[in-house]
């Protein structure tokens, strides 16, 4: 099944990457690896993420491949990547921030390298012209441990939490090519980008309640679901904005 899914994505899906207006897109793979035709729907539930969310309530978020595909495409647009570029990440692939890197490589037709924090610099030395996706604390540690390294050929994409003022100053002082983002598991990745201030990404909107809680809405969450404590699936398109206290 894993091999079949990879073939669908690598050999057939990228032909249709820009056809975002299609409501339902099906593929029929006749290679008969499983002994019969296999159908693959982009908008069908494909990935389950376990998260506590901003409010600390454990839940399961279900995303379709189309959600993750759109999120990956939007982030590459914000990064303004126009050439083939490999991706290096110390983030786990069972997290939405890590798994999105796999989808980004489909657009870039490049390779994904997963590494540990301690081996990150070693991976960069082998491929300095890479996109590195990590959380702000990991970048701050990398810059502190390598104060004389310029990183002129490397792009950094940050997520998970807001970068500290100290990190922002380090990025600007050393002319590091970095972009910070804000997002949630529920929104299939980033919904806003920026270093000192955030700008909503395409098709994302924000509202602020009197209590200071931020409401977030993204069109790509229309095909995802939250399972609440009663195990009831709640389609996000019927629930309006997410409430986040971050």
PDB file of C-alpha atoms in Angstrom:
ATOM      1  CA  UNK A   1       0.000   0.000   0.000  1.00  0.00           C
ATOM      2  CA  UNK A   2       2.822   2.399   0.829  1.00  0.00           C
ATOM      3  CA  UNK A   3       4.543   1.685  -2.485  1.00  0.00           C
ATOM      4  CA  UNK A   4       1.277   2.113  -4.361  1.00  0.00           C
ATOM      5  CA  UNK A   5       0.616   5.462  -2.676  1.00  0.00           C
ATOM      6  CA  UNK A   6       4.096   6.733  -3.447  1.00  0.00           C
ATOM      7  CA  UNK A   7       3.708   5.817  -7.108  1.00  0.00           C
ATOM      8  CA  UNK A   8       0.391   7.662  -7.289  1.00  0.00           C
ATOM      9  CA  UNK A   9       2.020  10.802  -5.913  1.00  0.00           C
ATOM     10  CA  UNK A  10       5.326  10.657  -7.788  1.00  0.00           C
ATOM     11  CA  UNK A  11       4.184   9.410 -11.205  1.00  0.00           C
ATOM     12  CA  UNK A  12       0.693  10.765 -11.611  1.00  0.00           C
ATOM     13  CA  UNK A  13      -0.259  13.413  -9.047  1.00  0.00           C
ATOM     14  CA  UNK A  14       2.291  16.055 -10.005  1.00  0.00           C
ATOM     15  CA  UNK A  15       0.831  16.229 -13.514  1.00  0.00           C
ATOM     16  CA  UNK A  16      -2.282  17.761 -11.931  1.00  0.00           C
ATOM     17  CA  UNK A  17      -0.730  19.894  -9.183  1.00  0.00           C
ATOM     18  CA  UNK A  18      -2.093  23.171 -10.542  1.00  0.00           C
ATOM     19  CA  UNK A  19      -5.666  21.960 -11.070  1.00  0.00           C
ATOM     20  CA  UNK A  20      -6.847  23.220  -7.692  1.00  0.00           C
ATOM     21  CA  UNK A  21     -10.318  24.121  -8.991  1.00  0.00           C
ATOM     22  CA  UNK A  22     -11.326  20.492  -9.479  1.00  0.00           C
ATOM     23  CA  UNK A  23     -13.797  19.391  -6.792  1.00  0.00           C
ATOM     24  CA  UNK A  24     -13.027  15.713  -7.011  1.00  0.00           C
ATOM     25  CA  UNK A  25      -9.996  14.253  -8.761  1.00  0.00           C
ATOM     26  CA  UNK A  26      -9.587  10.508  -9.101  1.00  0.00           C
ATOM     27  CA  UNK A  27      -6.730   8.452 -10.465  1.00  0.00           C
ATOM     28  CA  UNK A  28      -6.919   4.953 -11.837  1.00  0.00           C
ATOM     29  CA  UNK A  29      -3.621   3.104 -11.570  1.00  0.00           C
ATOM     30  CA  UNK A  30      -3.557   0.077 -13.894  1.00  0.00           C
ATOM     31  CA  UNK A  31      -0.102  -1.157 -12.946  1.00  0.00           C
ATOM     32  CA  UNK A  32      -1.932  -3.880 -10.962  1.00  0.00           C
ATOM     33  CA  UNK A  33       0.651  -4.059  -8.172  1.00  0.00           C
ATOM     34  CA  UNK A  34      -2.162  -5.066  -5.840  1.00  0.00           C
ATOM     35  CA  UNK A  35      -3.764  -7.330  -8.450  1.00  0.00           C
ATOM     36  CA  UNK A  36      -6.597  -4.881  -9.196  1.00  0.00           C
ATOM     37  CA  UNK A  37      -7.210  -1.261 -10.131  1.00  0.00           C
ATOM     38  CA  UNK A  38      -6.619   1.199  -7.300  1.00  0.00           C
ATOM     39  CA  UNK A  39      -8.459   4.502  -7.000  1.00  0.00           C
ATOM     40  CA  UNK A  40      -6.953   7.468  -5.218  1.00  0.00           C
ATOM     41  CA  UNK A  41      -8.987  10.573  -4.262  1.00  0.00           C
ATOM     42  CA  UNK A  42      -7.148  13.784  -3.378  1.00  0.00           C
ATOM     43  CA  UNK A  43      -9.926  15.019  -1.113  1.00  0.00           C
ATOM     44  CA  UNK A  44     -10.455  11.756   0.744  1.00  0.00           C
ATOM     45  CA  UNK A  45      -9.199  11.580   4.363  1.00  0.00           C
ATOM     46  CA  UNK A  46      -5.588  10.432   4.252  1.00  0.00           C
ATOM     47  CA  UNK A  47      -3.647  11.486   7.370  1.00  0.00           C
ATOM     48  CA  UNK A  48      -4.455  11.548  11.082  1.00  0.00           C
ATOM     49  CA  UNK A  49      -2.560  13.942  13.374  1.00  0.00           C
ATOM     50  CA  UNK A  50      -2.822  13.775  17.151  1.00  0.00           C
ATOM     51  CA  UNK A  51      -2.586  17.202  18.783  1.00  0.00           C
ATOM     52  CA  UNK A  52      -3.538  18.993  21.990  1.00  0.00           C
ATOM     53  CA  UNK A  53      -3.984  22.300  20.160  1.00  0.00           C
ATOM     54  CA  UNK A  54      -3.787  25.760  21.655  1.00  0.00           C
ATOM     55  CA  UNK A  55      -6.402  25.002  24.293  1.00  0.00           C
ATOM     56  CA  UNK A  56      -4.698  21.837  25.541  1.00  0.00           C
ATOM     57  CA  UNK A  57      -7.612  19.531  24.677  1.00  0.00           C
ATOM     58  CA  UNK A  58      -6.403  16.283  23.049  1.00  0.00           C
ATOM     59  CA  UNK A  59      -7.979  15.612  19.667  1.00  0.00           C
ATOM     60  CA  UNK A  60      -7.408  14.039  16.291  1.00  0.00           C
ATOM     61  CA  UNK A  61      -7.146  16.121  13.116  1.00  0.00           C
ATOM     62  CA  UNK A  62      -7.850  14.390   9.806  1.00  0.00           C
ATOM     63  CA  UNK A  63      -6.481  15.943   6.619  1.00  0.00           C
ATOM     64  CA  UNK A  64      -6.767  15.033   2.971  1.00  0.00           C
ATOM     65  CA  UNK A  65      -3.795  14.954   0.623  1.00  0.00           C
ATOM     66  CA  UNK A  66      -5.287  17.995  -1.086  1.00  0.00           C
ATOM     67  CA  UNK A  67      -5.080  20.024   2.158  1.00  0.00           C
ATOM     68  CA  UNK A  68      -1.414  19.166   2.636  1.00  0.00           C
ATOM     69  CA  UNK A  69      -0.683  19.669  -1.052  1.00  0.00           C
ATOM     70  CA  UNK A  70      -2.190  23.165  -1.035  1.00  0.00           C
ATOM     71  CA  UNK A  71      -0.351  24.092   2.159  1.00  0.00           C
ATOM     72  CA  UNK A  72       2.987  22.969   0.704  1.00  0.00           C
ATOM     73  CA  UNK A  73       2.356  24.920  -2.510  1.00  0.00           C
ATOM     74  CA  UNK A  74       1.437  28.108  -0.644  1.00  0.00           C
ATOM     75  CA  UNK A  75       4.528  27.971   1.565  1.00  0.00           C
ATOM     76  CA  UNK A  76       6.818  27.595  -1.461  1.00  0.00           C
ATOM     77  CA  UNK A  77       5.129  30.610  -3.021  1.00  0.00           C
ATOM     78  CA  UNK A  78       5.812  32.656   0.130  1.00  0.00           C
ATOM     79  CA  UNK A  79       9.440  31.503   0.100  1.00  0.00           C
ATOM     80  CA  UNK A  80       9.707  32.546  -3.574  1.00  0.00           C
ATOM     81  CA  UNK A  81      11.603  29.400  -4.487  1.00  0.00           C
ATOM     82  CA  UNK A  82      11.960  29.250  -8.270  1.00  0.00           C
ATOM     83  CA  UNK A  83      14.598  26.558  -8.638  1.00  0.00           C
ATOM     84  CA  UNK A  84      15.161  22.969  -7.638  1.00  0.00           C
ATOM     85  CA  UNK A  85      16.141  22.933  -3.988  1.00  0.00           C
ATOM     86  CA  UNK A  86      16.549  19.997  -1.624  1.00  0.00           C
ATOM     87  CA  UNK A  87      14.970  20.152   1.817  1.00  0.00           C
ATOM     88  CA  UNK A  88      16.630  19.372   5.145  1.00  0.00           C
ATOM     89  CA  UNK A  89      14.606  19.105   8.334  1.00  0.00           C
ATOM     90  CA  UNK A  90      15.099  17.920  11.926  1.00  0.00           C
ATOM     91  CA  UNK A  91      11.307  17.822  12.362  1.00  0.00           C
ATOM     92  CA  UNK A  92       9.597  14.416  12.673  1.00  0.00           C
ATOM     93  CA  UNK A  93       7.502  13.304   9.717  1.00  0.00           C
ATOM     94  CA  UNK A  94       4.636  12.299  12.016  1.00  0.00           C
ATOM     95  CA  UNK A  95       4.089  16.030  12.689  1.00  0.00           C
ATOM     96  CA  UNK A  96       2.297  18.183  10.120  1.00  0.00           C
ATOM     97  CA  UNK A  97       5.293  20.534   9.956  1.00  0.00           C
ATOM     98  CA  UNK A  98       7.558  17.627   9.093  1.00  0.00           C
ATOM     99  CA  UNK A  99       5.260  15.773   6.699  1.00  0.00           C
ATOM    100  CA  UNK A 100       4.653  18.920   4.637  1.00  0.00           C
ATOM    101  CA  UNK A 101       8.299  18.781   3.580  1.00  0.00           C
ATOM    102  CA  UNK A 102       7.575  15.552   1.717  1.00  0.00           C
ATOM    103  CA  UNK A 103       4.839  17.322  -0.250  1.00  0.00           C
ATOM    104  CA  UNK A 104       7.128  20.283  -0.957  1.00  0.00           C
ATOM    105  CA  UNK A 105       9.658  17.983  -2.573  1.00  0.00           C
ATOM    106  CA  UNK A 106       6.954  16.838  -5.006  1.00  0.00           C
ATOM    107  CA  UNK A 107       6.678  20.379  -6.351  1.00  0.00           C
ATOM    108  CA  UNK A 108      10.419  20.991  -6.335  1.00  0.00           C
ATOM    109  CA  UNK A 109      11.202  17.502  -7.716  1.00  0.00           C
ATOM    110  CA  UNK A 110      13.947  17.347  -5.131  1.00  0.00           C
ATOM    111  CA  UNK A 111      15.136  15.234  -2.208  1.00  0.00           C
ATOM    112  CA  UNK A 112      14.176  15.317   1.463  1.00  0.00           C
ATOM    113  CA  UNK A 113      16.772  14.719   4.166  1.00  0.00           C
ATOM    114  CA  UNK A 114      15.615  14.113   7.726  1.00  0.00           C
ATOM    115  CA  UNK A 115      18.258  14.658  10.355  1.00  0.00           C
ATOM    116  CA  UNK A 116      18.749  15.257  14.070  1.00  0.00           C
ATOM    117  CA  UNK A 117      19.604  18.564  15.682  1.00  0.00           C
ATOM    118  CA  UNK A 118      23.149  17.413  16.368  1.00  0.00           C
ATOM    119  CA  UNK A 119      23.663  16.323  12.726  1.00  0.00           C
ATOM    120  CA  UNK A 120      21.979  19.353  11.145  1.00  0.00           C
ATOM    121  CA  UNK A 121      25.206  21.249  10.430  1.00  0.00           C
ATOM    122  CA  UNK A 122      26.764  18.141   8.922  1.00  0.00           C
ATOM    123  CA  UNK A 123      23.815  17.810   6.536  1.00  0.00           C
ATOM    124  CA  UNK A 124      24.111  21.488   5.613  1.00  0.00           C
ATOM    125  CA  UNK A 125      27.796  21.145   4.833  1.00  0.00           C
ATOM    126  CA  UNK A 126      26.948  18.421   2.321  1.00  0.00           C
ATOM    127  CA  UNK A 127      24.181  20.459   0.681  1.00  0.00           C
ATOM    128  CA  UNK A 128      24.411  24.190   1.571  1.00  0.00           C
ATOM    129  CA  UNK A 129      22.010  25.237  -1.188  1.00  0.00           C
ATOM    130  CA  UNK A 130      19.033  23.762   0.670  1.00  0.00           C
ATOM    131  CA  UNK A 131      15.785  24.810   2.245  1.00  0.00           C
ATOM    132  CA  UNK A 132      15.955  24.048   5.976  1.00  0.00           C
ATOM    133  CA  UNK A 133      12.625  23.714   7.784  1.00  0.00           C
ATOM    134  CA  UNK A 134      12.824  23.863  11.584  1.00  0.00           C
ATOM    135  CA  UNK A 135      11.521  25.573  14.708  1.00  0.00           C
ATOM    136  CA  UNK A 136      12.997  28.896  15.948  1.00  0.00           C
ATOM    137  CA  UNK A 137      14.878  27.388  18.889  1.00  0.00           C
ATOM    138  CA  UNK A 138      16.680  24.989  16.542  1.00  0.00           C
ATOM    139  CA  UNK A 139      17.809  27.826  14.281  1.00  0.00           C
ATOM    140  CA  UNK A 140      18.915  29.930  17.233  1.00  0.00           C
ATOM    141  CA  UNK A 141      21.022  27.064  18.539  1.00  0.00           C
ATOM    142  CA  UNK A 142      22.485  26.468  15.067  1.00  0.00           C
ATOM    143  CA  UNK A 143      23.515  30.130  14.717  1.00  0.00           C
ATOM    144  CA  UNK A 144      25.037  30.239  18.195  1.00  0.00           C
ATOM    145  CA  UNK A 145      27.054  27.070  17.635  1.00  0.00           C
ATOM    146  CA  UNK A 146      28.328  28.319  14.245  1.00  0.00           C
ATOM    147  CA  UNK A 147      28.966  32.057  14.742  1.00  0.00           C
ATOM    148  CA  UNK A 148      31.326  32.399  11.763  1.00  0.00           C
ATOM    149  CA  UNK A 149      29.233  30.502   9.217  1.00  0.00           C
ATOM    150  CA  UNK A 150      27.536  32.810   6.690  1.00  0.00           C
ATOM    151  CA  UNK A 151      24.716  30.519   5.438  1.00  0.00           C
ATOM    152  CA  UNK A 152      24.524  32.686   2.296  1.00  0.00           C
ATOM    153  CA  UNK A 153      23.170  29.858   0.121  1.00  0.00           C
ATOM    154  CA  UNK A 154      20.716  28.423   2.652  1.00  0.00           C
ATOM    155  CA  UNK A 155      17.055  29.324   3.151  1.00  0.00           C
ATOM    156  CA  UNK A 156      15.386  28.803   6.529  1.00  0.00           C
ATOM    157  CA  UNK A 157      11.657  28.346   7.062  1.00  0.00           C
ATOM    158  CA  UNK A 158      10.523  28.611  10.681  1.00  0.00           C
ATOM    159  CA  UNK A 159       7.354  27.310  12.275  1.00  0.00           C
ATOM    160  CA  UNK A 160       5.948  26.047  15.536  1.00  0.00           C
ATOM    161  CA  UNK A 161       6.323  29.230  17.597  1.00  0.00           C
ATOM    162  CA  UNK A 162       7.212  32.882  17.200  1.00  0.00           C
ATOM    163  CA  UNK A 163      10.948  33.663  16.938  1.00  0.00           C
ATOM    164  CA  UNK A 164      12.409  35.521  19.890  1.00  0.00           C
ATOM    165  CA  UNK A 165      13.646  39.113  19.528  1.00  0.00           C
ATOM    166  CA  UNK A 166      17.173  37.811  20.032  1.00  0.00           C
ATOM    167  CA  UNK A 167      16.791  35.398  17.122  1.00  0.00           C
ATOM    168  CA  UNK A 168      15.272  38.061  14.855  1.00  0.00           C
ATOM    169  CA  UNK A 169      18.231  40.342  15.611  1.00  0.00           C
ATOM    170  CA  UNK A 170      20.674  37.514  14.849  1.00  0.00           C
ATOM    171  CA  UNK A 171      18.932  36.825  11.527  1.00  0.00           C
ATOM    172  CA  UNK A 172      19.014  40.457  10.474  1.00  0.00           C
ATOM    173  CA  UNK A 173      22.557  41.126  11.704  1.00  0.00           C
ATOM    174  CA  UNK A 174      23.980  38.115   9.871  1.00  0.00           C
ATOM    175  CA  UNK A 175      21.756  38.598   6.781  1.00  0.00           C
ATOM    176  CA  UNK A 176      20.256  35.138   7.149  1.00  0.00           C
ATOM    177  CA  UNK A 177      17.626  34.275   4.532  1.00  0.00           C
ATOM    178  CA  UNK A 178      14.801  33.229   6.872  1.00  0.00           C
ATOM    179  CA  UNK A 179      11.007  33.396   6.926  1.00  0.00           C
ATOM    180  CA  UNK A 180       8.894  32.717  10.002  1.00  0.00           C
ATOM    181  CA  UNK A 181       5.377  31.308   9.849  1.00  0.00           C
ATOM    182  CA  UNK A 182       2.423  30.698  12.134  1.00  0.00           C
ATOM    183  CA  UNK A 183       0.034  27.801  11.770  1.00  0.00           C
ATOM    184  CA  UNK A 184      -1.647  24.895  13.467  1.00  0.00           C
ATOM    185  CA  UNK A 185      -2.167  21.211  12.867  1.00  0.00           C
ATOM    186  CA  UNK A 186      -5.839  22.017  12.300  1.00  0.00           C
ATOM    187  CA  UNK A 187      -5.023  24.355   9.410  1.00  0.00           C
ATOM    188  CA  UNK A 188      -2.599  21.921   7.732  1.00  0.00           C
ATOM    189  CA  UNK A 189       0.347  24.219   8.319  1.00  0.00           C
ATOM    190  CA  UNK A 190       1.031  27.941   8.096  1.00  0.00           C
ATOM    191  CA  UNK A 191      -1.720  30.530   7.701  1.00  0.00           C
ATOM    192  CA  UNK A 192       0.501  33.617   8.159  1.00  0.00           C
ATOM    193  CA  UNK A 193       4.142  34.490   7.491  1.00  0.00           C
ATOM    194  CA  UNK A 194       6.562  37.208   8.534  1.00  0.00           C
ATOM    195  CA  UNK A 195       9.593  37.840  10.730  1.00  0.00           C
ATOM    196  CA  UNK A 196       8.715  40.873  12.860  1.00  0.00           C
ATOM    197  CA  UNK A 197       5.026  40.919  11.933  1.00  0.00           C
ATOM    198  CA  UNK A 198       2.658  38.384  10.382  1.00  0.00           C
ATOM    199  CA  UNK A 199       0.798  38.661   7.088  1.00  0.00           C
ATOM    200  CA  UNK A 200      -2.102  36.283   6.327  1.00  0.00           C
ATOM    201  CA  UNK A 201      -1.419  33.818   3.544  1.00  0.00           C
ATOM    202  CA  UNK A 202      -3.647  33.394   0.514  1.00  0.00           C
ATOM    203  CA  UNK A 203      -7.267  32.449   1.351  1.00  0.00           C
ATOM    204  CA  UNK A 204      -6.680  32.814   5.118  1.00  0.00           C
ATOM    205  CA  UNK A 205      -8.590  35.218   7.374  1.00  0.00           C
ATOM    206  CA  UNK A 206      -8.356  36.282  11.021  1.00  0.00           C
ATOM    207  CA  UNK A 207     -10.790  37.781  13.522  1.00  0.00           C
ATOM    208  CA  UNK A 208     -10.203  39.019  17.077  1.00  0.00           C
ATOM    209  CA  UNK A 209     -12.735  38.471  19.836  1.00  0.00           C
ATOM    210  CA  UNK A 210     -13.266  40.850  22.795  1.00  0.00           C
ATOM    211  CA  UNK A 211     -11.441  38.311  25.002  1.00  0.00           C
ATOM    212  CA  UNK A 212      -8.331  38.605  22.846  1.00  0.00           C
ATOM    213  CA  UNK A 213      -8.718  35.159  21.297  1.00  0.00           C
ATOM    214  CA  UNK A 214      -7.818  34.991  17.621  1.00  0.00           C
ATOM    215  CA  UNK A 215     -10.102  33.231  15.168  1.00  0.00           C
ATOM    216  CA  UNK A 216      -8.427  31.657  12.130  1.00  0.00           C
ATOM    217  CA  UNK A 217     -10.040  30.387   8.963  1.00  0.00           C
ATOM    218  CA  UNK A 218      -8.424  28.823   5.908  1.00  0.00           C
ATOM    219  CA  UNK A 219     -10.150  27.443   2.824  1.00  0.00           C
ATOM    220  CA  UNK A 220      -7.967  24.350   2.833  1.00  0.00           C
ATOM    221  CA  UNK A 221      -9.455  23.257   6.175  1.00  0.00           C
ATOM    222  CA  UNK A 222     -12.836  22.648   4.548  1.00  0.00           C
ATOM    223  CA  UNK A 223     -11.968  19.001   3.954  1.00  0.00           C
ATOM    224  CA  UNK A 224     -10.569  18.298   7.428  1.00  0.00           C
ATOM    225  CA  UNK A 225     -12.312  17.201  10.580  1.00  0.00           C
ATOM    226  CA  UNK A 226     -11.901  17.443  14.332  1.00  0.00           C
ATOM    227  CA  UNK A 227     -12.942  14.550  16.550  1.00  0.00           C
ATOM    228  CA  UNK A 228     -14.156  15.934  19.876  1.00  0.00           C
ATOM    229  CA  UNK A 229     -14.411  14.153  23.226  1.00  0.00           C
ATOM    230  CA  UNK A 230     -17.763  12.627  22.193  1.00  0.00           C
ATOM    231  CA  UNK A 231     -15.997  11.146  19.144  1.00  0.00           C
ATOM    232  CA  UNK A 232     -18.167  13.212  16.820  1.00  0.00           C
ATOM    233  CA  UNK A 233     -16.612  14.384  13.570  1.00  0.00           C
ATOM    234  CA  UNK A 234     -17.060  18.120  13.141  1.00  0.00           C
ATOM    235  CA  UNK A 235     -16.472  19.436   9.605  1.00  0.00           C
ATOM    236  CA  UNK A 236     -14.580  22.707   9.890  1.00  0.00           C
ATOM    237  CA  UNK A 237     -16.507  24.301   7.057  1.00  0.00           C
ATOM    238  CA  UNK A 238     -19.572  24.249   9.334  1.00  0.00           C
ATOM    239  CA  UNK A 239     -17.772  25.522  12.418  1.00  0.00           C
ATOM    240  CA  UNK A 240     -16.371  28.822  11.191  1.00  0.00           C
ATOM    241  CA  UNK A 241     -13.092  30.076  12.623  1.00  0.00           C
ATOM    242  CA  UNK A 242     -10.649  28.231  14.842  1.00  0.00           C
ATOM    243  CA  UNK A 243     -10.151  29.896  18.215  1.00  0.00           C
ATOM    244  CA  UNK A 244      -6.539  30.197  19.298  1.00  0.00           C
ATOM    245  CA  UNK A 245      -5.045  31.914  22.338  1.00  0.00           C
ATOM    246  CA  UNK A 246      -1.457  31.832  21.014  1.00  0.00           C
TER     247      UNK A 246
END
